[in-house]
PDB file of C-alpha atoms in Angstrom:
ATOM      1  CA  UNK A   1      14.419  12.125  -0.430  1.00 90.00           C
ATOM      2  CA  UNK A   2      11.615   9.638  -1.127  1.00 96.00           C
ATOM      3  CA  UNK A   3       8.308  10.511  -1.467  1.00 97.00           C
ATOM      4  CA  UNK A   4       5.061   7.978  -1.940  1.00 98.00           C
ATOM      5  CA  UNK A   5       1.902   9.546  -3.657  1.00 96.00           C
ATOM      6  CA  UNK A   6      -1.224   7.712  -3.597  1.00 96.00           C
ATOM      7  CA  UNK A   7      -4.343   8.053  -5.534  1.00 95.00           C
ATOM      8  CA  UNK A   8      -7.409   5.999  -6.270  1.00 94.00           C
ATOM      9  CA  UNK A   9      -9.654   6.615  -2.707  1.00 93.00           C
ATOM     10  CA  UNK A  10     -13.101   7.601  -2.354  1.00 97.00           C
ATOM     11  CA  UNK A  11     -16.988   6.889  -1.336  1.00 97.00           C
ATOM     12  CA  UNK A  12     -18.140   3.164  -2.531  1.00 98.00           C
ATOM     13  CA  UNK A  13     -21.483   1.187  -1.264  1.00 98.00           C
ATOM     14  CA  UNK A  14     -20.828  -1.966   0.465  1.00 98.00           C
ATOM     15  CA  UNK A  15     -19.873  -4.899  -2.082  1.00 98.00           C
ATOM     16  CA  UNK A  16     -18.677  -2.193  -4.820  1.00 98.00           C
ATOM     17  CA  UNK A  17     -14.534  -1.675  -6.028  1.00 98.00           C
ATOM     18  CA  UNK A  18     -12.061   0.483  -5.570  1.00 98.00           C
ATOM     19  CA  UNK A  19      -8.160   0.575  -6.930  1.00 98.00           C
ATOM     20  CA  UNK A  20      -5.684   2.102  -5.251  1.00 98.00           C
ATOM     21  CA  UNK A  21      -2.414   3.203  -7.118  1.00 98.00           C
ATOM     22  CA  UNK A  22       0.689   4.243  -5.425  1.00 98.00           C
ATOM     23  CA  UNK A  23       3.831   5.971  -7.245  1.00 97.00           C
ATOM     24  CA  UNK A  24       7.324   6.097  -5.891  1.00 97.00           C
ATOM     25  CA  UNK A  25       9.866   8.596  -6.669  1.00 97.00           C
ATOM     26  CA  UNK A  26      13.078  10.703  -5.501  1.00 96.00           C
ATOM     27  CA  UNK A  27      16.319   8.820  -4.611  1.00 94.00           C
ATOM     28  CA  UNK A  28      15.618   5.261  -5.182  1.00 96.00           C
ATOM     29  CA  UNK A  29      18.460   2.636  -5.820  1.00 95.00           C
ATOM     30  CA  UNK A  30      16.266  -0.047  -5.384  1.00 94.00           C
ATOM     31  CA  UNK A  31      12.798  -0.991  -3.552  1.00 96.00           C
ATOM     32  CA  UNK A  32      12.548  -4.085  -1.514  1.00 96.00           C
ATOM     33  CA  UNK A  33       9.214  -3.924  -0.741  1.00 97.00           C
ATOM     34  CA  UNK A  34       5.498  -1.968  -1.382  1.00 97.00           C
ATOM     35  CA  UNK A  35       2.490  -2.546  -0.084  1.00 97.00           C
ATOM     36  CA  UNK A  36      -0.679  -0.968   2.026  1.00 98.00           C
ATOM     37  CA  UNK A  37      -1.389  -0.271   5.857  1.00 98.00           C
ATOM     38  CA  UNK A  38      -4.696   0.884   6.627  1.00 98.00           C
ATOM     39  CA  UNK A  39      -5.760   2.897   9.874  1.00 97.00           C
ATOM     40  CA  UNK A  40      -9.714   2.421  11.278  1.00 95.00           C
ATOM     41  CA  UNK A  41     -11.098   5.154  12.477  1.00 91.00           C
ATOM     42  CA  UNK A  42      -9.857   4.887  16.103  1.00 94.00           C
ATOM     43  CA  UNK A  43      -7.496   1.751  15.629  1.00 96.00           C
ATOM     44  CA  UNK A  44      -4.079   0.845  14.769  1.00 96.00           C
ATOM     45  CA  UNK A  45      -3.001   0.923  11.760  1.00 96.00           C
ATOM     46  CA  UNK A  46      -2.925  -2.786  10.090  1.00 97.00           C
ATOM     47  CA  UNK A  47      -1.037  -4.435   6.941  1.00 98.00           C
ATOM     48  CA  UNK A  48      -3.490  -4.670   4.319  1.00 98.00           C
ATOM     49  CA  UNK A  49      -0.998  -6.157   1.690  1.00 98.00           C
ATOM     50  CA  UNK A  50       2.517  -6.594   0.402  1.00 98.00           C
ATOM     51  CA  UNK A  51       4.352  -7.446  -2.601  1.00 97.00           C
ATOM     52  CA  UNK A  52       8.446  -7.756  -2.559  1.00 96.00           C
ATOM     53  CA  UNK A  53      10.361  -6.988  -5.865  1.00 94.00           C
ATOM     54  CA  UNK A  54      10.903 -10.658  -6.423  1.00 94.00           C
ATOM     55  CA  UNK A  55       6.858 -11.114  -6.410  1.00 94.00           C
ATOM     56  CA  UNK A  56       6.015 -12.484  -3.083  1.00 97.00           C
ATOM     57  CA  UNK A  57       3.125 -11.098  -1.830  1.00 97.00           C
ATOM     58  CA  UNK A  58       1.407 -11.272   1.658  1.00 97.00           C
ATOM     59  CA  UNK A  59      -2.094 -10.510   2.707  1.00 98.00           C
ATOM     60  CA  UNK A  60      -4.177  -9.957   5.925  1.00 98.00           C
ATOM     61  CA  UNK A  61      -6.506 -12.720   6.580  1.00 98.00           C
ATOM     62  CA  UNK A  62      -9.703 -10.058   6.216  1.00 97.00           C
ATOM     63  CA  UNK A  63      -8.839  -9.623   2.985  1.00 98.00           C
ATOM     64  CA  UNK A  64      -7.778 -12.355   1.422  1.00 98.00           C
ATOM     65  CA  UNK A  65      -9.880 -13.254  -1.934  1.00 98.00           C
ATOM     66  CA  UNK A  66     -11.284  -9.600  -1.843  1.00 98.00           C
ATOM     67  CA  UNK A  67      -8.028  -7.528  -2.693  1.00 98.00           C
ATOM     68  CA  UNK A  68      -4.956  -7.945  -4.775  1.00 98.00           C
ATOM     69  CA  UNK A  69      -1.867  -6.079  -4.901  1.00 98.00           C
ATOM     70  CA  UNK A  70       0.257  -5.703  -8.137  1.00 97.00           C
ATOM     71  CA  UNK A  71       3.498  -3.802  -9.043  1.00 94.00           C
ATOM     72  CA  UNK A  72       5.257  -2.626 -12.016  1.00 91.00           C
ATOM     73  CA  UNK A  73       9.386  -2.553 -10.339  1.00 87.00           C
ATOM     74  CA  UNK A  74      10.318  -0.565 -13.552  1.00 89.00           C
ATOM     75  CA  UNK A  75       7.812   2.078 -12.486  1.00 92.00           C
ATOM     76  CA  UNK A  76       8.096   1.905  -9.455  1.00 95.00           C
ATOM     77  CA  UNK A  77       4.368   1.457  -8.959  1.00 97.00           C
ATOM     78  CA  UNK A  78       2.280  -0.872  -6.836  1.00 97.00           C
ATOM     79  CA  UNK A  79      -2.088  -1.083  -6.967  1.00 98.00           C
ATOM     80  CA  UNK A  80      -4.360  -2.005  -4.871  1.00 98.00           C
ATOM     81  CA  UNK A  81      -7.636  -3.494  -6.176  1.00 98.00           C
ATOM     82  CA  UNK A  82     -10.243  -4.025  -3.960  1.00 98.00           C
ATOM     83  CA  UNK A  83     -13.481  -6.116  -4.277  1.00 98.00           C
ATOM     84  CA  UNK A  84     -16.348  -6.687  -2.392  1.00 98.00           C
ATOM     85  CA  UNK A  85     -16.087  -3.750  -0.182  1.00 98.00           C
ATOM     86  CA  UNK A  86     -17.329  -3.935   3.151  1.00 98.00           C
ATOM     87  CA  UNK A  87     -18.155  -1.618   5.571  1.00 97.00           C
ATOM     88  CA  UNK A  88     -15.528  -2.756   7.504  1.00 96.00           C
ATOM     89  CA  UNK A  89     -12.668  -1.980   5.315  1.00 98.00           C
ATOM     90  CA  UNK A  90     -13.162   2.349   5.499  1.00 98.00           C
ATOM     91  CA  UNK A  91      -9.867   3.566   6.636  1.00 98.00           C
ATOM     92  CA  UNK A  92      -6.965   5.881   5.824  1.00 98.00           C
ATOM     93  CA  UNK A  93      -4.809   3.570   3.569  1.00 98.00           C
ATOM     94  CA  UNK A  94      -0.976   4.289   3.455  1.00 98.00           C
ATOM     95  CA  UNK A  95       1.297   3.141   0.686  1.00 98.00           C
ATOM     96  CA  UNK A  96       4.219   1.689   2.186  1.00 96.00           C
ATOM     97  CA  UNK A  97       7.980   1.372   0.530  1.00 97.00           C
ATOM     98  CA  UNK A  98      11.190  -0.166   1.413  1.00 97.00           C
ATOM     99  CA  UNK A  99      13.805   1.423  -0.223  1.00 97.00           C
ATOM    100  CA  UNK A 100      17.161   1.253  -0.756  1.00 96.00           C
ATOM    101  CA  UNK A 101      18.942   4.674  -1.817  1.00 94.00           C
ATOM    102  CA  UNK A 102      22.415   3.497  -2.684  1.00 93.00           C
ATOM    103  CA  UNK A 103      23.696  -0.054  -2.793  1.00 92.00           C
ATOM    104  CA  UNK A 104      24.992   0.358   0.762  1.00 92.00           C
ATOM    105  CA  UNK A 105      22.248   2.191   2.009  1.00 93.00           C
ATOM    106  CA  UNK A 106      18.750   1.153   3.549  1.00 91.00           C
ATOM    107  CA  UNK A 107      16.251  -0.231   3.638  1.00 96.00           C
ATOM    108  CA  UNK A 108      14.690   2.918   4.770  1.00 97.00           C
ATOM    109  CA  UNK A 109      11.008   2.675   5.507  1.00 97.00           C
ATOM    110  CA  UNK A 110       8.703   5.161   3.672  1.00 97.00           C
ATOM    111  CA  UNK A 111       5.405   6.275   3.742  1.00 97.00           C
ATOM    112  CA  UNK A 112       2.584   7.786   1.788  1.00 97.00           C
ATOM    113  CA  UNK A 113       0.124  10.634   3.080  1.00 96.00           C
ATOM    114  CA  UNK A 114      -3.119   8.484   2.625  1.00 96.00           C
ATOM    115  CA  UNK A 115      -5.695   8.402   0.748  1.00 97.00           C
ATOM    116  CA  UNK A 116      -9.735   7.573   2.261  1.00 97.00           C
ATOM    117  CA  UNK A 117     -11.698   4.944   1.634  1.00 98.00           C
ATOM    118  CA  UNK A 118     -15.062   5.383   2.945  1.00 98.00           C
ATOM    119  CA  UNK A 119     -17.466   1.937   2.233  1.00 98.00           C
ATOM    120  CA  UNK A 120     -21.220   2.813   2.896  1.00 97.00           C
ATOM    121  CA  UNK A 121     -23.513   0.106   4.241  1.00 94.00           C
TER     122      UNK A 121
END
């Protein structure tokens, strides 16, 4: 069992930060890749960012020069920090995983519960 807890959400005026953490843990041989969906109220949910282990990392075109995603592969961590909020960006965001739980096993997709990020105009 894998399990994905996210932290870090909350209220912000427009322009204002926010960092979003994200902590793996259970049976994890090895994680391919983390990252963050988000979910609009009343749309799909979206890729926000990405970051495989070897350090690629892979934005959505809304939020590119606003956000950055980091990791730490040893703690099996990965952060969110988010600039220049707009109103735009309020969603549910998901922490993401791809995990491997043996060497011959996976990638298994995993998600967090989500955490709210409200920006106020």
């Amino acid at each position: 069992q894998v399990k994905l807890v996210e932290s870090g959400g909350g209220l912000v005026q427009a322009g204002g930060s926010l960092r979003l953490s994200c902590a793996a843990s259970g049976n994890i041989f090895n994680i391919d890749v983390m990252g963050w969906y988000r979910q609009p109220p009343g749309k799909q949910r979206e890729l926000v960012a990405a970051r495989t282990s070897g350090g690629t990392t892979n934005y959505a075109d809304s939020v590119k020069g606003r956000f950055t995603i980091s990791a730490d592969n040893a703690k099996k961590m990965v952060d969110l920090q988010m600039n220049s909020l707009k109103p735009e960006d309020t969603a549910v965001y998901h922490c993401y995983a791809q995990v491997h739980t043996a060497w011959n096993r996976g990638p298994y997709e995993y998600w967090g519960q989500g955490t709210q990020v409200t920006v106020s105009s």
